[in-house]
Coordinates of C-alpha atoms in Angstrom, one line a residue:
M1 CA 0.0 0.0 0.0
P2 CA 1.4 3.4 -0.9
S3 CA 2.1 5.7 2.1
D4 CA 1.3 9.3 2.6
R5 CA 5.0 10.1 1.7
A6 CA 4.6 8.4 -1.7
R7 CA 5.6 10.5 -4.7
A8 CA 2.9 13.1 -5.2
P9 CA 1.0 12.7 -8.5
T10 CA 1.1 15.5 -11.0
P11 CA -1.3 16.4 -13.8
R12 CA 1.3 14.5 -16.0
S13 CA 0.0 11.3 -14.4
L14 CA -3.1 11.8 -16.5
S15 CA -1.1 10.8 -19.5
G16 CA -1.8 7.2 -18.6
L17 CA -5.3 7.8 -20.0
L18 CA -4.0 8.6 -23.5
P19 CA -4.3 5.0 -24.8
F20 CA -7.9 5.1 -23.7
L21 CA -8.6 8.5 -25.4
R22 CA -6.8 7.7 -28.6
P23 CA -9.6 5.6 -30.2
Y24 CA -12.0 8.6 -29.9
R25 CA -9.8 11.2 -31.5
A26 CA -12.5 12.3 -34.0
R27 CA -15.0 12.8 -31.2
I28 CA -12.4 14.7 -29.1
A29 CA -11.6 17.0 -32.1
L30 CA -15.3 17.7 -32.6
A31 CA -15.7 18.5 -28.9
L32 CA -12.8 20.8 -29.1
L33 CA -14.2 22.6 -32.1
F34 CA -17.5 23.3 -30.4
L35 CA -15.6 24.3 -27.3
V36 CA -13.7 26.9 -29.3
L37 CA -16.9 28.0 -31.0
A38 CA -18.7 28.4 -27.6
A39 CA -15.7 30.4 -26.2
A40 CA -15.6 32.6 -29.3
A41 CA -19.4 33.3 -29.0
T42 CA -18.9 34.2 -25.3
L43 CA -16.0 36.5 -26.1
A44 CA -18.1 38.2 -28.8
F45 CA -20.8 39.1 -26.2
P46 CA -18.9 42.1 -24.7
L47 CA -18.2 43.5 -28.2
A48 CA -22.0 43.4 -29.0
L49 CA -22.7 44.9 -25.6
R50 CA -20.3 47.8 -26.3
E51 CA -22.0 48.4 -29.6
L52 CA -25.4 48.5 -27.8
I53 CA -24.1 51.1 -25.3
D54 CA -22.2 53.3 -27.6
G55 CA -24.5 52.9 -30.7
G56 CA -28.0 52.2 -29.4
L57 CA -28.1 54.5 -26.4
Q58 CA -26.6 57.7 -28.1
P59 CA -29.0 60.7 -28.3
Q60 CA -30.6 60.6 -31.8
D61 CA -34.0 60.4 -33.5
R62 CA -36.4 58.2 -31.5
G63 CA -37.4 56.0 -34.4
V64 CA -33.9 55.5 -35.5
Q65 CA -32.9 54.8 -31.9
L66 CA -35.6 52.1 -31.5
L67 CA -34.6 50.4 -34.7
A68 CA -30.9 50.5 -33.7
L69 CA -31.8 49.0 -30.3
R70 CA -33.7 46.2 -31.9
E71 CA -30.8 45.4 -34.1
H72 CA -28.4 45.4 -31.2
F73 CA -30.6 43.2 -29.0
A74 CA -31.2 40.8 -31.9
L75 CA -27.4 40.6 -32.3
L76 CA -27.0 40.0 -28.5
F77 CA -29.7 37.2 -28.7
G78 CA -28.0 35.6 -31.7
V79 CA -24.7 35.5 -29.8
A80 CA -26.4 34.1 -26.7
A81 CA -28.2 31.4 -28.8
A82 CA -24.9 30.5 -30.4
M83 CA -23.3 30.2 -26.9
G84 CA -26.2 27.9 -25.8
V85 CA -26.1 25.6 -28.8
F86 CA -22.3 25.3 -29.0
S87 CA -22.0 24.8 -25.2
A88 CA -24.7 22.1 -25.2
V89 CA -23.0 20.1 -28.0
R90 CA -19.7 20.5 -26.3
F91 CA -21.2 19.3 -23.0
Y92 CA -22.8 16.2 -24.7
L93 CA -19.7 15.2 -26.5
M94 CA -17.4 15.5 -23.4
S95 CA -19.9 13.8 -21.1
W96 CA -20.2 10.9 -23.6
L97 CA -16.4 10.7 -23.7
G98 CA -16.1 10.7 -19.9
E99 CA -18.6 7.8 -19.6
R100 CA -17.0 5.8 -22.5
V101 CA -13.4 6.2 -21.3
T102 CA -14.4 5.3 -17.7
A103 CA -16.1 2.2 -18.9
D104 CA -13.1 1.2 -21.0
V105 CA -10.7 1.8 -18.1
R106 CA -12.9 -0.1 -15.7
D107 CA -13.1 -3.0 -18.1
A108 CA -9.3 -3.0 -18.8
V109 CA -8.4 -3.0 -15.1
Y110 CA -10.9 -5.7 -14.2
H111 CA -9.8 -7.9 -17.2
H112 CA -6.1 -7.3 -16.2
V113 CA -6.7 -8.2 -12.5
L114 CA -8.4 -11.5 -13.6
Q115 CA -5.2 -12.5 -15.3
Q116 CA -3.1 -12.0 -12.2
S117 CA -1.7 -15.1 -10.4
P118 CA -2.6 -15.8 -6.7
E119 CA 0.7 -14.1 -5.8
F120 CA -0.9 -10.8 -6.7
F121 CA -3.7 -11.4 -4.2
E122 CA -1.3 -12.3 -1.5
T123 CA -0.2 -8.7 -1.3
T124 CA -3.2 -6.8 -2.6
Q125 CA -6.6 -6.8 -0.8
T126 CA -9.7 -7.3 -2.7
G127 CA -11.2 -4.2 -1.2
E128 CA -8.3 -2.2 -2.5
V129 CA -9.0 -3.4 -6.1
L130 CA -12.7 -2.7 -5.7
S131 CA -11.9 0.9 -4.5
R132 CA -9.8 1.5 -7.6
L133 CA -12.5 0.1 -9.9
T134 CA -15.2 2.3 -8.3
T135 CA -13.9 5.4 -6.5
D136 CA -10.9 6.0 -8.7
T137 CA -12.7 5.4 -12.0
T138 CA -15.5 7.8 -10.9
L139 CA -12.9 10.5 -10.4
V140 CA -11.5 9.8 -13.9
Q141 CA -15.0 10.1 -15.3
T142 CA -15.6 13.4 -13.6
V143 CA -12.4 14.9 -14.9
V144 CA -12.6 13.5 -18.5
G145 CA -16.3 14.2 -18.9
S146 CA -16.6 17.5 -17.0
S147 CA -13.6 19.1 -15.3
F148 CA -11.2 18.8 -18.2
S149 CA -13.8 20.4 -20.5
M150 CA -14.5 23.1 -18.0
G151 CA -10.8 23.7 -17.5
L152 CA -10.1 23.9 -21.2
R153 CA -13.1 26.2 -21.8
S154 CA -12.0 28.4 -18.9
A155 CA -8.4 28.5 -20.2
V156 CA -9.6 29.5 -23.7
M157 CA -12.0 32.1 -22.2
G158 CA -9.4 33.4 -19.9
L159 CA -6.7 33.8 -22.5
G160 CA -9.2 35.3 -24.9
A161 CA -10.4 37.8 -22.3
L162 CA -6.8 38.6 -21.4
A163 CA -5.9 39.2 -25.0
M164 CA -8.9 41.5 -25.5
L165 CA -8.1 43.4 -22.4
V166 CA -4.4 43.8 -23.4
W167 CA -5.5 44.9 -26.9
T168 CA -8.0 47.4 -25.7
N169 CA -6.2 48.6 -22.5
P170 CA -2.5 47.8 -22.9
L171 CA -1.1 50.1 -20.2
I172 CA -3.6 49.1 -17.5
M173 CA -3.3 45.4 -18.2
A174 CA 0.5 45.6 -18.1
Q175 CA 0.2 46.6 -14.4
V176 CA -2.4 43.9 -13.7
L177 CA -0.2 41.1 -15.3
L178 CA 2.7 42.0 -13.1
V179 CA 0.5 41.5 -10.1
L180 CA -0.8 38.2 -11.4
V181 CA 2.7 36.9 -11.8
G182 CA 3.0 37.2 -8.0
V183 CA 0.0 34.9 -7.6
V184 CA 1.6 32.0 -9.5
L185 CA 4.5 31.2 -7.1
P186 CA 2.4 30.7 -3.9
S187 CA -0.2 28.7 -6.0
I188 CA 2.5 26.2 -7.0
W189 CA 3.5 25.6 -3.4
F190 CA -0.2 25.0 -2.4
G191 CA -0.7 22.8 -5.4
R192 CA 2.1 20.4 -4.4
R193 CA 0.6 20.0 -1.0
V194 CA -2.8 19.3 -2.5
R195 CA -1.3 16.7 -4.8
R196 CA 0.2 14.8 -1.9
L197 CA -2.9 14.9 0.2
S198 CA -5.1 13.9 -2.8
R199 CA -3.1 10.6 -3.2
A200 CA -3.1 10.0 0.6
S201 CA -6.8 10.6 0.8
Q202 CA -7.6 8.0 -1.9
D203 CA -5.3 5.5 -0.2
R204 CA -7.1 5.9 3.1
V205 CA -10.5 5.4 1.4
A206 CA -9.2 2.2 -0.2
D207 CA -8.1 1.0 3.3
S208 CA -11.6 1.4 4.7
S209 CA -13.1 -0.4 1.6
A210 CA -10.7 -3.3 2.1
I211 CA -11.8 -3.7 5.7
A212 CA -15.5 -3.6 4.7
A213 CA -15.0 -6.2 1.9
E214 CA -13.2 -8.5 4.2
V215 CA -15.7 -8.3 7.1
L216 CA -18.8 -8.5 4.9
N217 CA -17.5 -11.7 3.3
A218 CA -17.3 -13.2 6.8
V219 CA -20.4 -11.8 8.6
P220 CA -21.4 -15.2 10.1
V221 CA -18.0 -15.6 11.7
V222 CA -18.0 -12.0 13.0
Q223 CA -21.4 -12.5 14.5
S224 CA -20.6 -15.9 16.0
Y225 CA -17.8 -14.4 17.9
G226 CA -19.8 -11.3 18.9
A227 CA -17.3 -9.1 17.2
E228 CA -19.8 -6.7 15.5
A229 CA -18.7 -3.8 17.8
R230 CA -15.0 -4.5 17.3
E231 CA -15.3 -4.6 13.6
A232 CA -17.5 -1.5 13.6
A233 CA -14.8 0.3 15.7
R234 CA -12.1 -0.9 13.3
F235 CA -14.1 0.4 10.3
D236 CA -14.8 3.7 12.2
A237 CA -11.1 4.1 12.8
A238 CA -10.3 3.6 9.1
T239 CA -13.1 6.0 8.0
E240 CA -12.0 8.6 10.5
N241 CA -8.4 8.3 9.3
A242 CA -9.7 8.8 5.7
F243 CA -11.8 11.7 6.9
G244 CA -8.9 13.3 8.6
T245 CA -6.7 13.1 5.5
A246 CA -9.6 14.3 3.3
R247 CA -10.2 17.2 5.7
R248 CA -6.5 18.3 5.3
R249 CA -6.8 18.0 1.6
V250 CA -10.0 20.0 1.5
R251 CA -8.5 22.7 3.8
A252 CA -5.4 23.0 1.5
R253 CA -7.6 23.2 -1.6
A254 CA -9.8 25.8 0.1
M255 CA -6.8 27.9 1.0
L256 CA -5.5 27.6 -2.5
M257 CA -8.8 28.6 -3.9
A258 CA -9.2 31.6 -1.5
F259 CA -5.8 32.8 -2.3
I260 CA -6.2 32.6 -6.1
I261 CA -9.6 34.2 -6.1
T262 CA -8.7 37.0 -3.7
A263 CA -5.4 37.9 -5.3
T264 CA -6.8 37.6 -8.9
S265 CA -9.9 39.7 -8.0
G266 CA -7.7 42.3 -6.3
A267 CA -5.5 42.7 -9.4
L268 CA -8.5 42.9 -11.7
L269 CA -10.3 45.4 -9.5
W270 CA -7.2 47.5 -9.7
G271 CA -7.5 47.4 -13.5
L272 CA -11.2 48.3 -13.3
Y273 CA -10.5 51.2 -11.1
Q274 CA -8.0 52.5 -13.6
G275 CA -10.7 52.1 -16.3
T276 CA -13.2 54.2 -14.5
Q277 CA -10.6 56.9 -14.1
A278 CA -10.0 56.8 -17.9
V279 CA -13.8 57.2 -18.5
L280 CA -13.9 60.2 -16.2
A281 CA -10.9 61.7 -18.0
G282 CA -12.7 61.2 -21.4
E283 CA -10.0 58.8 -22.6
I284 CA -12.5 55.9 -23.3
S285 CA -16.3 55.6 -23.8
A286 CA -18.8 54.1 -21.5
G287 CA -19.3 51.2 -23.9
H288 CA -15.6 50.6 -23.8
L289 CA -15.7 50.5 -20.0
G290 CA -18.7 48.1 -20.1
Q291 CA -16.8 45.8 -22.4
T292 CA -13.8 46.0 -20.1
V293 CA -15.9 45.1 -17.1
V294 CA -17.3 42.0 -18.8
Y295 CA -13.9 40.9 -19.9
I296 CA -12.6 41.4 -16.4
I297 CA -15.4 39.3 -15.0
M298 CA -14.7 36.6 -17.6
L299 CA -11.0 36.6 -16.7
A300 CA -11.6 36.5 -12.9
S301 CA -14.2 33.7 -13.2
S302 CA -11.9 31.7 -15.5
F303 CA -9.1 31.9 -13.0
A304 CA -11.5 30.8 -10.3
V305 CA -12.7 27.8 -12.3
L306 CA -9.2 26.9 -13.3
G307 CA -8.2 26.9 -9.6
E308 CA -11.1 24.5 -8.8
V309 CA -10.4 22.3 -11.9
Y310 CA -6.7 22.1 -11.1
G311 CA -7.6 20.6 -7.7
E312 CA -9.9 18.1 -9.5
L313 CA -7.1 17.3 -12.0
L314 CA -4.8 16.6 -9.1
R315 CA -7.3 14.2 -7.5
A316 CA -7.8 12.5 -10.9
A317 CA -4.1 12.3 -11.4
G318 CA -3.8 10.4 -8.2
A319 CA -6.7 8.1 -9.2
T320 CA -5.2 7.6 -12.7
E321 CA -1.8 6.7 -11.2
R322 CA -3.3 4.1 -8.9
L323 CA -5.2 2.6 -11.9
M324 CA -2.1 2.6 -14.0
E325 CA -0.3 0.8 -11.2
L326 CA -2.8 -2.0 -11.4
L327 CA -2.5 -2.1 -15.2
A328 CA 1.3 -2.2 -15.0
S329 CA 1.4 -5.2 -12.7
Q330 CA 2.6 -8.2 -14.5
S331 CA 1.7 -11.7 -13.6
P332 CA 4.7 -14.1 -13.4
I333 CA 2.4 -16.8 -14.8
T334 CA 1.8 -16.4 -18.5
S335 CA 1.3 -18.5 -21.5
P336 CA 4.4 -19.0 -23.8
A337 CA 4.5 -17.2 -27.1
Q338 CA 4.5 -20.5 -28.9
P339 CA 2.9 -23.1 -26.6
L340 CA 3.4 -26.8 -27.2
P341 CA 0.2 -28.8 -27.8
A342 CA -1.0 -30.7 -24.8
A343 CA -1.7 -34.4 -25.4
S344 CA -4.9 -35.7 -23.9
P345 CA -4.8 -39.5 -24.0
A346 CA -8.1 -41.2 -23.6
A347 CA -6.9 -43.1 -20.5
G348 CA -6.3 -39.9 -18.5
T349 CA -3.4 -37.6 -17.9
A350 CA 0.2 -38.6 -16.8
I351 CA 1.7 -36.4 -14.1
A352 CA 5.3 -36.0 -13.2
F353 CA 6.8 -33.9 -10.4
D354 CA 10.6 -34.0 -10.7
H355 CA 12.5 -32.7 -7.6
V356 CA 10.2 -29.8 -7.2
T357 CA 10.9 -27.1 -4.5
F358 CA 8.5 -24.3 -4.0
H359 CA 8.3 -21.3 -1.7
Y360 CA 5.1 -19.1 -1.5
P361 CA 6.1 -15.5 -2.4
S362 CA 4.7 -14.3 1.0
R363 CA 6.8 -16.9 2.8
P364 CA 10.1 -17.0 1.0
A365 CA 12.0 -18.5 4.0
Q366 CA 9.6 -21.5 4.4
A367 CA 9.5 -24.2 1.7
A368 CA 6.1 -25.6 1.0
L369 CA 7.6 -28.4 -1.1
R370 CA 11.2 -29.7 -0.8
G371 CA 12.7 -31.9 -3.5
F372 CA 9.2 -33.4 -4.2
T373 CA 9.2 -36.2 -6.8
L374 CA 6.0 -38.0 -7.8
G375 CA 4.8 -39.8 -10.9
V376 CA 1.1 -40.6 -11.6
A377 CA 0.2 -42.9 -14.4
P378 CA -2.8 -42.2 -16.7
G379 CA -6.1 -43.3 -15.2
E380 CA -4.5 -43.8 -11.7
T381 CA -6.2 -42.6 -8.6
V382 CA -3.7 -41.2 -6.0
A383 CA -4.6 -40.0 -2.6
L384 CA -2.5 -37.3 -0.9
V385 CA -2.5 -37.5 2.9
G386 CA -0.5 -36.0 5.6
P387 CA -0.6 -33.4 8.5
S388 CA -2.1 -30.0 7.9
G389 CA 0.4 -27.7 6.2
A390 CA 2.4 -30.6 4.7
G391 CA 2.0 -29.3 1.2
K392 CA -0.9 -31.3 -0.2
T393 CA -2.9 -28.3 -1.5
T394 CA 0.4 -26.8 -2.9
V395 CA 0.6 -29.8 -5.2
F396 CA -2.8 -28.8 -6.7
Q397 CA -1.9 -25.2 -7.0
L398 CA 1.3 -26.0 -8.9
L399 CA -0.6 -28.4 -11.2
L400 CA -3.0 -25.7 -12.1
R401 CA 0.0 -23.4 -12.6
F402 CA -1.2 -20.8 -10.2
Y403 CA 2.6 -20.7 -9.3
D404 CA 5.8 -21.9 -10.8
P405 CA 8.2 -24.0 -8.7
S406 CA 11.4 -22.4 -7.5
S407 CA 13.3 -25.4 -8.9
G408 CA 12.5 -28.7 -10.5
A409 CA 9.9 -29.4 -13.2
I410 CA 6.3 -30.5 -13.5
R411 CA 5.0 -32.3 -16.6
L412 CA 1.6 -33.3 -17.9
N413 CA 1.8 -36.0 -20.5
G414 CA 5.5 -35.3 -20.8
V415 CA 5.1 -31.6 -21.6
P416 CA 6.5 -29.1 -19.0
L417 CA 3.7 -26.9 -17.7
P418 CA 5.4 -23.5 -18.6
Q419 CA 5.5 -24.7 -22.2
Q420 CA 1.7 -25.2 -22.4
S421 CA -1.0 -22.6 -22.9
L422 CA -2.6 -21.7 -19.6
Q423 CA -6.1 -22.1 -21.2
A424 CA -5.2 -25.5 -22.7
L425 CA -3.6 -26.7 -19.5
R426 CA -6.5 -25.7 -17.2
A427 CA -9.1 -27.1 -19.7
Q428 CA -7.7 -30.5 -18.9
I429 CA -8.3 -30.1 -15.2
A430 CA -11.4 -29.9 -13.0
I431 CA -11.1 -29.2 -9.3
V432 CA -13.6 -29.7 -6.5
P433 CA -12.3 -27.5 -3.6
Q434 CA -12.8 -28.0 0.1
E435 CA -14.8 -24.8 0.3
P436 CA -17.0 -24.8 -2.9
V437 CA -17.5 -21.5 -4.6
I438 CA -21.1 -20.6 -5.5
F439 CA -21.8 -17.6 -7.7
S440 CA -24.7 -15.2 -7.4
S441 CA -26.8 -16.8 -10.1
S442 CA -29.1 -19.8 -10.6
A443 CA -28.4 -23.4 -9.8
L444 CA -28.4 -24.1 -13.6
E445 CA -25.8 -21.4 -14.3
N446 CA -23.6 -22.4 -11.4
I447 CA -23.3 -26.0 -12.7
R448 CA -23.0 -24.7 -16.3
Y449 CA -19.9 -22.7 -15.2
G450 CA -18.0 -25.9 -15.8
R451 CA -18.9 -25.9 -19.5
P452 CA -20.7 -22.7 -20.7
D453 CA -21.9 -24.3 -23.9
A454 CA -23.6 -27.3 -22.2
S455 CA -27.3 -27.8 -22.8
D456 CA -29.9 -27.8 -20.0
E457 CA -30.2 -31.6 -20.3
E458 CA -26.4 -32.1 -19.9
V459 CA -26.5 -29.8 -16.8
Q460 CA -29.3 -31.8 -15.3
A461 CA -27.5 -35.1 -16.1
A462 CA -24.4 -33.8 -14.2
A463 CA -26.6 -32.8 -11.3
R464 CA -28.1 -36.3 -11.1
A465 CA -24.7 -37.9 -11.2
A466 CA -23.7 -35.7 -8.2
F467 CA -26.9 -36.5 -6.4
A468 CA -27.9 -32.8 -6.6
D469 CA -30.9 -33.1 -8.8
D470 CA -33.5 -33.9 -6.1
F471 CA -32.7 -31.0 -3.8
I472 CA -32.4 -28.6 -6.8
R473 CA -35.8 -29.5 -8.0
A474 CA -37.2 -29.0 -4.5
L475 CA -36.0 -25.4 -4.5
P476 CA -38.7 -22.7 -5.2
D477 CA -37.9 -22.3 -8.8
G478 CA -36.0 -25.5 -9.4
Y479 CA -32.9 -25.1 -11.6
A480 CA -33.8 -21.4 -12.1
T481 CA -33.6 -20.6 -8.3
F482 CA -31.2 -17.8 -7.4
L483 CA -28.8 -19.3 -4.9
G484 CA -27.8 -16.0 -3.2
E485 CA -24.3 -14.5 -2.7
R486 CA -21.8 -17.3 -2.1
G487 CA -24.7 -19.8 -2.1
V488 CA -26.1 -18.6 1.3
R489 CA -29.5 -20.3 0.5
L490 CA -27.9 -23.7 0.4
S491 CA -26.4 -26.0 3.1
G492 CA -22.7 -26.9 3.0
G493 CA -23.4 -30.3 1.6
Q494 CA -25.6 -28.9 -1.1
R495 CA -23.0 -26.4 -2.1
Q496 CA -20.5 -29.2 -2.3
R497 CA -22.7 -31.3 -4.6
I498 CA -23.2 -28.3 -6.9
A499 CA -19.4 -28.0 -7.1
I500 CA -19.1 -31.7 -7.9
A501 CA -21.7 -31.5 -10.6
R502 CA -19.8 -28.5 -12.1
A503 CA -16.6 -30.5 -12.3
M504 CA -18.4 -33.6 -13.7
L505 CA -20.0 -31.5 -16.4
K506 CA -16.6 -30.2 -17.5
N507 CA -15.6 -33.9 -17.9
P508 CA -11.7 -33.4 -17.9
P509 CA -9.0 -36.0 -18.2
L510 CA -7.6 -34.9 -14.8
L511 CA -9.7 -34.5 -11.7
L512 CA -8.5 -32.9 -8.4
L513 CA -10.6 -33.5 -5.3
D514 CA -9.7 -31.4 -2.3
E515 CA -11.7 -33.0 0.6
A516 CA -14.6 -33.1 -1.8
T517 CA -17.0 -34.8 0.7
S518 CA -15.9 -33.0 3.8
A519 CA -19.1 -31.0 4.2
L520 CA -21.5 -34.0 3.6
D521 CA -23.5 -36.0 6.2
A522 CA -22.9 -39.8 6.2
E523 CA -25.8 -40.6 3.8
S524 CA -24.9 -37.8 1.3
E525 CA -21.2 -38.8 1.5
R526 CA -22.0 -42.4 0.5
M527 CA -24.1 -41.1 -2.5
V528 CA -21.5 -38.6 -3.6
Q529 CA -18.6 -41.0 -3.0
A530 CA -20.4 -43.4 -5.4
A531 CA -20.8 -40.6 -7.9
L532 CA -17.2 -39.6 -7.6
E533 CA -16.1 -43.2 -8.1
T534 CA -18.1 -43.1 -11.4
A535 CA -16.5 -39.8 -12.3
M536 CA -13.0 -41.0 -11.6
R537 CA -13.2 -44.0 -14.0
G538 CA -11.1 -43.4 -17.1
R539 CA -9.3 -40.3 -15.8
T540 CA -6.4 -39.5 -13.6
T541 CA -7.5 -38.4 -10.1
L542 CA -5.7 -36.8 -7.3
V543 CA -7.5 -36.8 -3.9
I544 CA -6.6 -34.8 -0.9
A545 CA -8.1 -36.4 2.2
H546 CA -7.8 -35.9 5.9
R547 CA -10.4 -38.7 6.6
L548 CA -8.4 -41.8 5.7
A549 CA -11.5 -43.9 5.5
T550 CA -12.5 -42.2 2.2
V551 CA -9.2 -43.1 0.4
Q552 CA -8.6 -46.7 1.4
Q553 CA -9.6 -47.9 -2.1
A554 CA -7.2 -45.5 -3.9
D555 CA -4.7 -47.2 -6.3
R556 CA -1.9 -45.5 -4.3
I557 CA -1.7 -43.4 -1.2
V558 CA 1.1 -40.8 -1.0
V559 CA 2.0 -39.4 2.4
I560 CA 3.5 -35.9 2.4
D561 CA 5.2 -34.5 5.5
Q562 CA 6.9 -31.0 5.7
G563 CA 6.9 -30.7 1.9
R564 CA 8.5 -34.1 1.2
L565 CA 7.2 -37.4 0.0
A566 CA 7.5 -39.4 3.2
E567 CA 6.0 -42.7 2.0
Q568 CA 3.7 -44.2 -0.6
G569 CA 1.8 -47.5 -1.2
T570 CA -1.6 -49.1 -0.6
H571 CA -3.5 -48.7 2.6
A572 CA -2.5 -52.2 3.8
S573 CA 1.2 -51.8 2.9
L574 CA 1.4 -48.4 4.6
V575 CA -0.3 -49.7 7.8
A576 CA 2.1 -52.6 7.8
A577 CA 5.1 -50.2 7.4
N578 CA 4.2 -48.7 10.7
G579 CA 5.2 -45.2 9.6
L580 CA 3.5 -41.8 9.6
Y581 CA 0.4 -43.1 7.8
A582 CA 0.0 -45.9 10.2
R583 CA 0.1 -43.5 13.1
L584 CA -2.5 -41.2 11.5
A585 CA -4.7 -44.2 10.7
A586 CA -4.4 -45.6 14.2
L587 CA -5.5 -42.2 15.6
Q588 CA -8.5 -41.9 13.3
F589 CA -9.8 -45.4 13.3
K590 CA -9.5 -45.8 17.1
S591 CA -11.5 -42.6 17.6

């Protein structure tokens, strides 16, 4: 997580949005054209006003005067109508651009995050990612769709008004410009402080979002431990921290705004005072003074808007920088440029671990596997057993290539995993995890997640094979029943059978079962065990089991201890060997 002392973002950080703006060059050019036209119409308004005062209000024949007034007011209305039309078109084009670019950035970040390996999520909280996808992209939308347009319009207006004032009142404006130069230096100092606080404020908001995401995903645990007050206090502390940082940011921006508006207005009022003296001295006309007043108001308001927009740009620069950090993160697990074809023999998949050593990135000093060597023949069912933390789940994660080993090699059907396409590799594997994942959709779509192109009949056949069909049909809407977030409307055993049906629908040559029956009652376990035995026929299967009674019929049992292959064999041979497996079996079967 970046700290408050991280490098302060600058407006240059917004350059990260250029690749997202480039596809819409034509629309941007059109928006800029209408922006310039709107600014030109606005700058023409004081000229028409001067003509009204000097031409339409001069003592002359009444009829001629009325005709002249009508012409001048018609001209003023035409200028105002042009301002309205050009501004509306500019607003629509820029707002569309802001919404489109925001959607593109959000899609790009989300797609990129989905490609990251589990190593990324060891160091990045989900709430942090969600904050960047929501809060930060909203800031980008505000700037691209609104603030940038307003800032550019104010800059064009301000420069145009300044040019007109210098052209019509060169001596007075020379004095004003000298004063305005003195406004710039303090503004730069304030701006740097605002930049630092803007980045820090966004980081603190992300901290509170991360806490909320973590706790809301574990509400039953929080409530079971009576920790509601503690978690609320922790969230309160995070939000107060975010509020404190935001308050300092707002205070700094307010001081910057007050200084710019006050100093700029003072300088321009000095110029206006000089103009009134010139009128009294007969050096300029009343219309000329009216024109000058309007240009001064335009210049002052443009400076005020630019000060506000600059603050928004700094916030968006921080947001853009955080989004670009996500997009710049590179997953160490990628498909090769020219992957080797993965063979899929009908009899299952051959697996070979060759002296594999692996350390999790978050635990570099502790090896999860040490010199691990294991061969699995096609169609063989191998059970992995051992104490908790021995490295059994690590074997699955390396097979799925969520990580690459520190040393050694892993092969499927003789092809090293890094030389295979990730999509092709994972298409050969189905996993039933110990904690099944249920998505916020229907039972039908949850099972179909294993094979998106499967028909309803195929989904139902997989559910029947997993003994899930009966309870699904008993749900209020059957297979169309919405299962709730993380499957909260199902029991643990029902969620497990949905996950088993999903894996069976995929029908891969390699099946990974991680305590696949751990959440089932005795009757359901017998049914699902029978279904799994059917699913395992004709394919290679690795089974992680803590309950040894469920793996006695495996072709081979591999005992892993402290990341090493301690022993292997059948249940009977391992019990006879009187080693670690025999001790574990004695403890379980005696109890």
